[in-house]
Backbone as numpy.savetxt, mean C-alpha at the origin, in Angstrom:
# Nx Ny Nz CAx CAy CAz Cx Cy Cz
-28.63 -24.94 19.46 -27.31 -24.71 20.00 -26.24 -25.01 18.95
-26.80 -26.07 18.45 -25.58 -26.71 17.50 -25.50 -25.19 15.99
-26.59 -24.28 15.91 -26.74 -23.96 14.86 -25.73 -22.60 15.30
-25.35 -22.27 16.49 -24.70 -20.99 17.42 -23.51 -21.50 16.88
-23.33 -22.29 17.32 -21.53 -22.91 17.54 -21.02 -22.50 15.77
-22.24 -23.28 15.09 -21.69 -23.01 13.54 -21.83 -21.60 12.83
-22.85 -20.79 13.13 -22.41 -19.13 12.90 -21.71 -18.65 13.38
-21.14 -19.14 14.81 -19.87 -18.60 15.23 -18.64 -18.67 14.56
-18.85 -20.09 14.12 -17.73 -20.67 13.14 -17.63 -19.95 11.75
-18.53 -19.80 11.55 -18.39 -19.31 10.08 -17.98 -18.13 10.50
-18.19 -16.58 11.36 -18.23 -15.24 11.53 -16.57 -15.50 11.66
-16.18 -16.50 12.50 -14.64 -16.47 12.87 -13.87 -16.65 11.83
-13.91 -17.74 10.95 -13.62 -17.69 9.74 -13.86 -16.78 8.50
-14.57 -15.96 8.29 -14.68 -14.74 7.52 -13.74 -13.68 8.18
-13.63 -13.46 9.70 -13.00 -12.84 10.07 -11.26 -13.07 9.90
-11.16 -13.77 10.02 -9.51 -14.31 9.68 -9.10 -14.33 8.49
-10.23 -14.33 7.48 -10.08 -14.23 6.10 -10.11 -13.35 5.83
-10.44 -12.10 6.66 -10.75 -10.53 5.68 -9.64 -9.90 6.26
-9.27 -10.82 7.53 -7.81 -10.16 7.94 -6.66 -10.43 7.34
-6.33 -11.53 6.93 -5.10 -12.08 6.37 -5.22 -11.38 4.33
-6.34 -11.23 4.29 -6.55 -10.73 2.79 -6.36 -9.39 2.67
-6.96 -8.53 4.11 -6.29 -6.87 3.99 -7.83 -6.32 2.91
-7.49 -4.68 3.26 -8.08 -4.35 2.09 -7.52 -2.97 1.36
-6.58 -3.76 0.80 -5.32 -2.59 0.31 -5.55 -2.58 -1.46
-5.70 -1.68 -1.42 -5.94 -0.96 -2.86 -4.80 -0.45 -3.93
-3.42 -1.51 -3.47 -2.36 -1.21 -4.05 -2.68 -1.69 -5.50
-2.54 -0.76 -6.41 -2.14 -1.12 -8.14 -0.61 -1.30 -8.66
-0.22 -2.29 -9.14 0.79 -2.52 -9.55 1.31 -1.94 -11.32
1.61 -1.42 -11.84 2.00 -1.48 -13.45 3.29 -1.40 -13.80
3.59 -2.24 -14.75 4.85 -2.42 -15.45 4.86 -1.19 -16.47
5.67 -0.60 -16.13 6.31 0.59 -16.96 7.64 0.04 -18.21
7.36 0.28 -19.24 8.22 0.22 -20.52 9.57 1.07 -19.81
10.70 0.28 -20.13 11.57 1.25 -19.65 12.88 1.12 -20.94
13.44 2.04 -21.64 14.49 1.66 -23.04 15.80 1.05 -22.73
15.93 1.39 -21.50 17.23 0.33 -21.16 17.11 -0.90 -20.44
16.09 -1.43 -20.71 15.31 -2.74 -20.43 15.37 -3.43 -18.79
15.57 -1.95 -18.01 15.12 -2.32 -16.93 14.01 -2.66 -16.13
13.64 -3.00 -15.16 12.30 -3.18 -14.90 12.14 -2.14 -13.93
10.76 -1.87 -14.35 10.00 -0.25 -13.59 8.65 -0.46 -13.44
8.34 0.03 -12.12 6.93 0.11 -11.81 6.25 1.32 -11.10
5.27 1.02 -11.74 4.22 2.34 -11.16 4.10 1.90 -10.35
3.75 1.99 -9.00 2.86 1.45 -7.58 1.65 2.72 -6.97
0.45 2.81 -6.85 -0.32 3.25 -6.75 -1.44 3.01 -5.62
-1.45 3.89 -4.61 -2.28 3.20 -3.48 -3.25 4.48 -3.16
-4.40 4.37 -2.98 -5.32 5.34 -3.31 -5.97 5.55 -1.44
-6.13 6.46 -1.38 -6.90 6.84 0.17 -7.93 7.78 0.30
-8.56 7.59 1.59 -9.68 8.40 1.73 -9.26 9.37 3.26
-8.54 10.33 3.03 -8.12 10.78 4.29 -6.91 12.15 4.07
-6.50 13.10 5.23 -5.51 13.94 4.36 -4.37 13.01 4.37
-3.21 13.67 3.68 -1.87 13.20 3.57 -1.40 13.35 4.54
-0.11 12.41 4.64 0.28 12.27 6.35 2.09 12.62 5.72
2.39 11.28 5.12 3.29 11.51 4.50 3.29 10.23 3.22
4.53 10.65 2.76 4.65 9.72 1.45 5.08 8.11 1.37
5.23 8.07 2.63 6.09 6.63 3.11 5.03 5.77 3.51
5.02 4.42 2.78 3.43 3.41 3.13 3.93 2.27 3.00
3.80 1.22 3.92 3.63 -0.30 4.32 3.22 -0.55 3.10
2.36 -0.71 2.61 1.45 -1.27 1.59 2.24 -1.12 0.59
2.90 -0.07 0.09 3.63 0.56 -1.09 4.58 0.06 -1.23
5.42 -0.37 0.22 7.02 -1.02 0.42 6.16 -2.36 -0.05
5.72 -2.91 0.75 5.13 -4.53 0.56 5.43 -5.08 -1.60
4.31 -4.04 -1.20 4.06 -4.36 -3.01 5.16 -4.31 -4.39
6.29 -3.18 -3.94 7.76 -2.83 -4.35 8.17 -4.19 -4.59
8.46 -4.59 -2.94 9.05 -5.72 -2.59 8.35 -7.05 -3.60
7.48 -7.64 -3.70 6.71 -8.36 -4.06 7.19 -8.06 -5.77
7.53 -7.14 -6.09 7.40 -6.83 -7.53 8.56 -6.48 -7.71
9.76 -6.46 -7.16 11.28 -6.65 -7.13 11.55 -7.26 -5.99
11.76 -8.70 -6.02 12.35 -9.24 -4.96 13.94 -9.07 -4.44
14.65 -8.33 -5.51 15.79 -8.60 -5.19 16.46 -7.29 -4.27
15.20 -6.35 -4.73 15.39 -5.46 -4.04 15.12 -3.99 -5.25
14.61 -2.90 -4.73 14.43 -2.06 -5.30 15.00 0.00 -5.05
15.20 0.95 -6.00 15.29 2.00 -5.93 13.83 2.86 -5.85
13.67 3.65 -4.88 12.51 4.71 -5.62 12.75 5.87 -6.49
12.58 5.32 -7.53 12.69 7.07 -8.24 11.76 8.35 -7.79
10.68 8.10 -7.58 9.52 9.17 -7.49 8.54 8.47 -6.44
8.26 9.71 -5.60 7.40 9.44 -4.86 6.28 10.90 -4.67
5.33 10.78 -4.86 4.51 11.85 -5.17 2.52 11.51 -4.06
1.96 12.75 -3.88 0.66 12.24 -4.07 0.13 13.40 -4.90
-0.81 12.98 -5.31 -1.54 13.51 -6.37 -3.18 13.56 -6.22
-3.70 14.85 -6.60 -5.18 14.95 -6.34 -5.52 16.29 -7.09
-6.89 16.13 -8.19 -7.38 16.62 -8.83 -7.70 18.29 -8.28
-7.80 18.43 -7.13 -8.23 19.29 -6.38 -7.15 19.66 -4.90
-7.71 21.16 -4.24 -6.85 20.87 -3.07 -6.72 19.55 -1.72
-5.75 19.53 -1.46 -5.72 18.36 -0.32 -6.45 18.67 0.64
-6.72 17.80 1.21 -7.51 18.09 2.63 -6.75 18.17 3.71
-7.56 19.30 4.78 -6.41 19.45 5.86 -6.18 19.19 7.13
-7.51 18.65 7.12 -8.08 17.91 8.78 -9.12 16.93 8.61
-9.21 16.30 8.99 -10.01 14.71 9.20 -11.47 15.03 9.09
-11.96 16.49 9.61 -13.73 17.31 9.11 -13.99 17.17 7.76
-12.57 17.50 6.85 -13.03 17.86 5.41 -13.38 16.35 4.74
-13.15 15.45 5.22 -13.37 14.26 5.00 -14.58 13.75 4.76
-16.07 14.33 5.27 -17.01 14.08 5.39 -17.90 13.84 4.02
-17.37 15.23 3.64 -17.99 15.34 2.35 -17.45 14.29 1.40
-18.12 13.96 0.25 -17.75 12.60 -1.00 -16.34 13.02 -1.53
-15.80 12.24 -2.23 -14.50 13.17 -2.48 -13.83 13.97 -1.86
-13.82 14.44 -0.36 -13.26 15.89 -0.09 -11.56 15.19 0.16
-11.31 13.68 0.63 -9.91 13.74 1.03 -9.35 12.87 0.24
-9.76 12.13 -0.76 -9.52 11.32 -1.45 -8.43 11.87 -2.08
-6.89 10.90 -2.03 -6.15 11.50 -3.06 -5.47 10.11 -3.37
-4.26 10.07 -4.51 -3.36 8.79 -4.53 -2.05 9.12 -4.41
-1.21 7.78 -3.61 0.39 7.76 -3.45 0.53 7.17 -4.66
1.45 7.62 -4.85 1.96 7.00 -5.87 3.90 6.91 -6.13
4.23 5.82 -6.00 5.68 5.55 -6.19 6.20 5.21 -7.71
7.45 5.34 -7.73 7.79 5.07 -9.36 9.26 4.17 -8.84
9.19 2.72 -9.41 10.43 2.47 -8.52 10.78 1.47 -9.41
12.38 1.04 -9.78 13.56 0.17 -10.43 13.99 -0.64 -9.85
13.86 -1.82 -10.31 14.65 -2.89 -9.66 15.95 -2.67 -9.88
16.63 -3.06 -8.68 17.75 -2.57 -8.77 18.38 -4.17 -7.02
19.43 -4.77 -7.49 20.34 -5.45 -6.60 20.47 -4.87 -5.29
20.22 -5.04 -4.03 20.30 -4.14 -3.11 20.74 -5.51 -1.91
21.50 -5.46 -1.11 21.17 -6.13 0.09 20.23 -6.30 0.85
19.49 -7.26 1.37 18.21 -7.42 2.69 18.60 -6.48 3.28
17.42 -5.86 4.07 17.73 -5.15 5.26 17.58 -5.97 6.54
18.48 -5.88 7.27 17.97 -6.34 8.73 17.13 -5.95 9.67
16.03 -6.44 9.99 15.12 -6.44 11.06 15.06 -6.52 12.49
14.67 -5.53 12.95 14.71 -6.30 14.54 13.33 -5.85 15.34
12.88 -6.11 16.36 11.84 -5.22 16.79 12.04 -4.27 17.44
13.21 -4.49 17.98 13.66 -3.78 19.01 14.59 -2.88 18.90
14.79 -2.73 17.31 16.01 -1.81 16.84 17.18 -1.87 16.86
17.39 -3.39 17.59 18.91 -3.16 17.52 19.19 -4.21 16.51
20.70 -5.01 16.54 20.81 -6.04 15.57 21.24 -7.32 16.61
């Protein structure tokens, strides 16, 4: 009994850990920029068609890598081949795989305000 309680323990704890850790495939790179601003590549890779260009993960990581606040210059996805166009073509290895990819400047910006409920 005592040995239940403790695989439980452990499964619960791996579980809370693989949750709070995510499994986001965001790449970060510092881009050289000549007017010595700071610029980053941000890069988040998927297995699925394109939905749109706008991603949690992508803002997160911006944020994290300009705290003070940031511009997007470029926002693109990109794939060696055609995109995929329904969730079937997916099956195959490679068929939906493509990457987001943002290009973004730190830049002074005000917080945004939050609410859940949309209002202020």
């Amino acid at each position: 009994m005592k040995q239940i309680a403790t695989l439980s323990s452990l499964v619960g704890t791996l579980a809370v850990l693989f949750l709070f850790t995510g499994c986001s495939s965001v790449q970060t790179q510092a881009l050289q920029a000549e007017d010595g601003e700071q610029r980053f590549l941000l890069q988040d890779f998927y297995h699925e068609p394109p939905q749109a260009l706008e991603s949690r993960s992508l803002a997160s990581a911006a944020e994290d890598a300009c705290p003070k606040g940031y511009d997007i210059l470029l926002k693109q996805a990109s794939k060696h081949a055609q995109f995929g166009q329904d969730h079937a073509q997916c099956a195959s290895p490679g068929g939906c795989d493509f990457v987001l990819e943002w290009r973004i400047i730190c830049a002074e910006k005000p917080e945004k305000k939050f609410s859940i409920f949309g209002k202020y």
